[in-house]
PDB file of C-alpha atoms in Angstrom:
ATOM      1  CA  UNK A  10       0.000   0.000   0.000  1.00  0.00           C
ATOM      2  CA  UNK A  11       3.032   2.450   0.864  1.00  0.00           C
ATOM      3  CA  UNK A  12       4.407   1.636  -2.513  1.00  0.00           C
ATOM      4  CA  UNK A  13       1.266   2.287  -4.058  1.00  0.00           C
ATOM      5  CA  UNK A  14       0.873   6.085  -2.389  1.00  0.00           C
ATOM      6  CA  UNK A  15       4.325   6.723  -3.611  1.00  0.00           C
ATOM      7  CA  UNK A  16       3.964   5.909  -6.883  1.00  0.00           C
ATOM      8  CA  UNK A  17       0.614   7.628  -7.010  1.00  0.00           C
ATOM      9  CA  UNK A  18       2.350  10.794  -6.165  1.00  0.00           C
ATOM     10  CA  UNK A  19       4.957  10.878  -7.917  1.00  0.00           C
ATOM     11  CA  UNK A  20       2.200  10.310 -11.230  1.00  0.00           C
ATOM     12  CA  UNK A  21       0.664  13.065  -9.916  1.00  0.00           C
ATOM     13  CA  UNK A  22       3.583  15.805  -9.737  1.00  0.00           C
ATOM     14  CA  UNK A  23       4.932  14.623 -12.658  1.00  0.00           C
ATOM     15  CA  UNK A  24       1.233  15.413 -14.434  1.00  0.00           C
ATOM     16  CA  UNK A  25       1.565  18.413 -12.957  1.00  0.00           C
ATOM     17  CA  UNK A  26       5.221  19.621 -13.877  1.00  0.00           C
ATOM     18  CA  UNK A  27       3.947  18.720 -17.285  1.00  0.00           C
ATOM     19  CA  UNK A  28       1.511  21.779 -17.592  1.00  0.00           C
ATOM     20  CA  UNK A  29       3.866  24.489 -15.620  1.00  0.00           C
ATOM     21  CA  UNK A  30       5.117  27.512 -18.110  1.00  0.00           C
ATOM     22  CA  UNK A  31       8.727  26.762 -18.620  1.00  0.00           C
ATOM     23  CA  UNK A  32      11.791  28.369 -20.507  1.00  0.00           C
ATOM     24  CA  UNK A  33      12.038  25.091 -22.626  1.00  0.00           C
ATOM     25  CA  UNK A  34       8.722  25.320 -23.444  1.00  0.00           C
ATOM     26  CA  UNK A  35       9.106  28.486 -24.803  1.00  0.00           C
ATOM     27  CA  UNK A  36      12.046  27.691 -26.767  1.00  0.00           C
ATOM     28  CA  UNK A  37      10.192  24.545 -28.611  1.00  0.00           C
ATOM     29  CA  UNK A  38       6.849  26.773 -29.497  1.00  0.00           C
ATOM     30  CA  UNK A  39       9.093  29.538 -31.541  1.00  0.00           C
ATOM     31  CA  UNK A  40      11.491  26.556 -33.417  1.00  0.00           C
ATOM     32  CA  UNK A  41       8.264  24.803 -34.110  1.00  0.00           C
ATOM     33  CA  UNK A  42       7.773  28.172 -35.743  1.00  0.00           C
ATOM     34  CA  UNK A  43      10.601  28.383 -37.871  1.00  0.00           C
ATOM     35  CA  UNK A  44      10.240  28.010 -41.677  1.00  0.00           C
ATOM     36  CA  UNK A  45       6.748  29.231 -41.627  1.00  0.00           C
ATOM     37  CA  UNK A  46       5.090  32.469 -42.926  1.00  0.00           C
ATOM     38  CA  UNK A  47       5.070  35.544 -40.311  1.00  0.00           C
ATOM     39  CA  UNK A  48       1.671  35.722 -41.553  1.00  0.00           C
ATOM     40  CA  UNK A  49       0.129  33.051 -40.052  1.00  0.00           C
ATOM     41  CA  UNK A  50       2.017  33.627 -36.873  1.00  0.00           C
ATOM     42  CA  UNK A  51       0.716  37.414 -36.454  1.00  0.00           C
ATOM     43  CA  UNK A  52      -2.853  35.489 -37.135  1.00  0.00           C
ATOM     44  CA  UNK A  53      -2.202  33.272 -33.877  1.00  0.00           C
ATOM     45  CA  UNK A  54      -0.310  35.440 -31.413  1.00  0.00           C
ATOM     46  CA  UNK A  55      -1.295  39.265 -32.716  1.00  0.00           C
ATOM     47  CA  UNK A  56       0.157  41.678 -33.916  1.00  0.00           C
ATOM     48  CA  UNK A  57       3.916  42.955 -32.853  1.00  0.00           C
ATOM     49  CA  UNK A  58       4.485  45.779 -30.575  1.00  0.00           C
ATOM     50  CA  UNK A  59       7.396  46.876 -33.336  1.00  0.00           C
ATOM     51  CA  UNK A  60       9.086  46.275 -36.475  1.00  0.00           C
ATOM     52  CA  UNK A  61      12.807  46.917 -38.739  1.00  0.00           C
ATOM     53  CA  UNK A  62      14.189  46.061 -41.254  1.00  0.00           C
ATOM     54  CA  UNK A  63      17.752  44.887 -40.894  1.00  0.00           C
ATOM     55  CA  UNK A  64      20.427  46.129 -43.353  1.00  0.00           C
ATOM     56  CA  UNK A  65      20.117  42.486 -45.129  1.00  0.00           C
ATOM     57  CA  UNK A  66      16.477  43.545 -45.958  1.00  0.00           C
ATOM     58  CA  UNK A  67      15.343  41.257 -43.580  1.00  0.00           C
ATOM     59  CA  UNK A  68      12.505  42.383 -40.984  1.00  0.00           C
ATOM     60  CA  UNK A  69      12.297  41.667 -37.682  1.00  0.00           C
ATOM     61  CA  UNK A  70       9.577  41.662 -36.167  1.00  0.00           C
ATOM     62  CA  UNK A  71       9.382  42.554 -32.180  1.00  0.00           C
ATOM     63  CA  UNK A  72       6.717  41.465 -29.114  1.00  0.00           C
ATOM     64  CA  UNK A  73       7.517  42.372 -25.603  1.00  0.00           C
ATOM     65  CA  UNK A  74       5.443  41.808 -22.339  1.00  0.00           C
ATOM     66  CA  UNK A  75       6.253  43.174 -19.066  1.00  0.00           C
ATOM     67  CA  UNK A  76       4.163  42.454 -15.682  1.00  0.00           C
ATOM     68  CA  UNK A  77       5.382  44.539 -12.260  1.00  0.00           C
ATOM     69  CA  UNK A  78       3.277  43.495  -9.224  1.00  0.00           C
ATOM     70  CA  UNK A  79       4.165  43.447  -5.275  1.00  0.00           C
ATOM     71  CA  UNK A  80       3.522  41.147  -2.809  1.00  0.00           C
ATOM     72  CA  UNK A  81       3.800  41.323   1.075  1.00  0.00           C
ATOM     73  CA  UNK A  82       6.847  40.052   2.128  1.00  0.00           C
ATOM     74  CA  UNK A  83       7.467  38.540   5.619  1.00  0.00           C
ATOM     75  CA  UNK A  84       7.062  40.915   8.483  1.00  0.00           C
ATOM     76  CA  UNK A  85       9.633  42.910   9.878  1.00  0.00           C
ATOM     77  CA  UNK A  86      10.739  42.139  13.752  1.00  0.00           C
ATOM     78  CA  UNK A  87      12.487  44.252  15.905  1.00  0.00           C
ATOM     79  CA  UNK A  88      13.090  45.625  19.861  1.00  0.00           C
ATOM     80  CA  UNK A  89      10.232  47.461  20.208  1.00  0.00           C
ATOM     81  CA  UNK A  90       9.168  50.141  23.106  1.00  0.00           C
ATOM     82  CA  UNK A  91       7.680  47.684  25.361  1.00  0.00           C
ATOM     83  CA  UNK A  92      10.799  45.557  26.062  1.00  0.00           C
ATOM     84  CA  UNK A  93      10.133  43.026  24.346  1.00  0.00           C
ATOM     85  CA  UNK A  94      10.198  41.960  20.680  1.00  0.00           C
ATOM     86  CA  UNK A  95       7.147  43.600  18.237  1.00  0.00           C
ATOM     87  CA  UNK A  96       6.573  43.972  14.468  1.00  0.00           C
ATOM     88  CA  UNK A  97       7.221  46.905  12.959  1.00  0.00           C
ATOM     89  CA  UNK A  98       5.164  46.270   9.364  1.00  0.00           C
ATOM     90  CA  UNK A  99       5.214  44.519   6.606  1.00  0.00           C
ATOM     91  CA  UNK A 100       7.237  45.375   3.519  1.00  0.00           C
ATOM     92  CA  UNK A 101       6.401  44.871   0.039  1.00  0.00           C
ATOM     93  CA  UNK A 102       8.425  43.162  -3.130  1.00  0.00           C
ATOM     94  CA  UNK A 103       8.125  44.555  -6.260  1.00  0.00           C
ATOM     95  CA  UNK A 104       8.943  42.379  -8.960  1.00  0.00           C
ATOM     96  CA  UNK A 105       9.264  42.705 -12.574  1.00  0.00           C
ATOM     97  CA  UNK A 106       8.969  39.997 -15.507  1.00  0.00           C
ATOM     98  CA  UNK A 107       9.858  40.977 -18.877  1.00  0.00           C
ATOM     99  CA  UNK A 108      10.049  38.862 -22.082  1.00  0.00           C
ATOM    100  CA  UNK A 109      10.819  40.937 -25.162  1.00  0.00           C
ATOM    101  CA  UNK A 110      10.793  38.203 -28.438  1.00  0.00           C
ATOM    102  CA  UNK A 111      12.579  38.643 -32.071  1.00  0.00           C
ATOM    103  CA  UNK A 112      11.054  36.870 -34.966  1.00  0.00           C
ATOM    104  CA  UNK A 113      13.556  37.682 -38.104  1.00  0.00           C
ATOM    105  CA  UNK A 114      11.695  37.059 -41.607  1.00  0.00           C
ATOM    106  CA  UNK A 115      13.176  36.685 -45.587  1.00  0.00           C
ATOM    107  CA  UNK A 116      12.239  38.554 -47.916  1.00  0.00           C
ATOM    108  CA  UNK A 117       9.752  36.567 -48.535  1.00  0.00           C
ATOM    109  CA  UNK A 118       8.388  36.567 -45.005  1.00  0.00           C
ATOM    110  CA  UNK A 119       9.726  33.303 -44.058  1.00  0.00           C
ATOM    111  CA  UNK A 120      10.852  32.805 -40.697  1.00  0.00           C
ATOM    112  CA  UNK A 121      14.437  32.634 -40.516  1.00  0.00           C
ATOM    113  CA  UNK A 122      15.456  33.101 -36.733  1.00  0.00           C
ATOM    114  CA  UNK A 123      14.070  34.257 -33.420  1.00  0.00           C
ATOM    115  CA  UNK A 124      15.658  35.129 -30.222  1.00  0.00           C
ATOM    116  CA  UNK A 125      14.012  36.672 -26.733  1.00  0.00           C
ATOM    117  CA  UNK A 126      15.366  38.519 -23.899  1.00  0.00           C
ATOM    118  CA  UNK A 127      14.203  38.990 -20.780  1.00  0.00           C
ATOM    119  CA  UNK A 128      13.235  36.974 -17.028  1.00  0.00           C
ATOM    120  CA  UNK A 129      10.517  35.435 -17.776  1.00  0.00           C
ATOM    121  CA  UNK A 130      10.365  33.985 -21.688  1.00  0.00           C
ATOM    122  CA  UNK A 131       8.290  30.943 -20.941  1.00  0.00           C
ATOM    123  CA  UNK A 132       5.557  29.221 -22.467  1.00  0.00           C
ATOM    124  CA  UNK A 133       2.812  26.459 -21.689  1.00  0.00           C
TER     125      UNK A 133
END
């Protein structure tokens, strides 16, 4: 029965894992893309945020996201008036995720090569 529970867990996080927004994820969506017309990527993702044409005549073609948000971090402790140990407040993290990606296209508006910068390029 142990056995059992263990291996029934260990299904279960790996299920899990499996649908978690990863970095490798990310990379095989865009070389899945690669060879195909701009076109019908635009039609599935949108449209980009920017666009240039490199001095090869090829155009890239630019998407960025960006998220800030804060959360609470853990409370701040300290000596306080009352000799003895009270909080003084909570604090706040600010944290910032950016992904900027770079789809290059032909002439032709093939798909030639992409790249991405950024903390948090990831992808179901």
């Amino acid at each position: 029965m142990h056995t059992l529970l263990k291996t029934s867990l260990f299904s279960v996080s790996l299920l899990l894992m499996q649908g978690c927004a990863t970095h490798a994820n990310f990379v095989q969506k865009y070389n899945s893309w690669m060879g195909h017309n701009i076109s019908y990527l635009v039609s599935q993702i949108g449209y980009p945020d920017s666009t240039y044409v490199l001095p090869n005549k090829n155009k890239v073609y630019v998407y960025e996201r960006s998220r800030i948000y804060s959360i609470p971090s853990m409370p701040m402790f300290g000596y306080g008036y009352y000799d003895g140990y009270s909080m003084f407040g909570y604090d706040n993290e600010v944290i910032q995720e950016t992904c900027k990606l770079f789809i290059e296209t032909n002439k032709k508006g093939t798909i030639v090569r992409w790249g991405s910068r950024g903390n948090h390029c990831v992808s179901q």
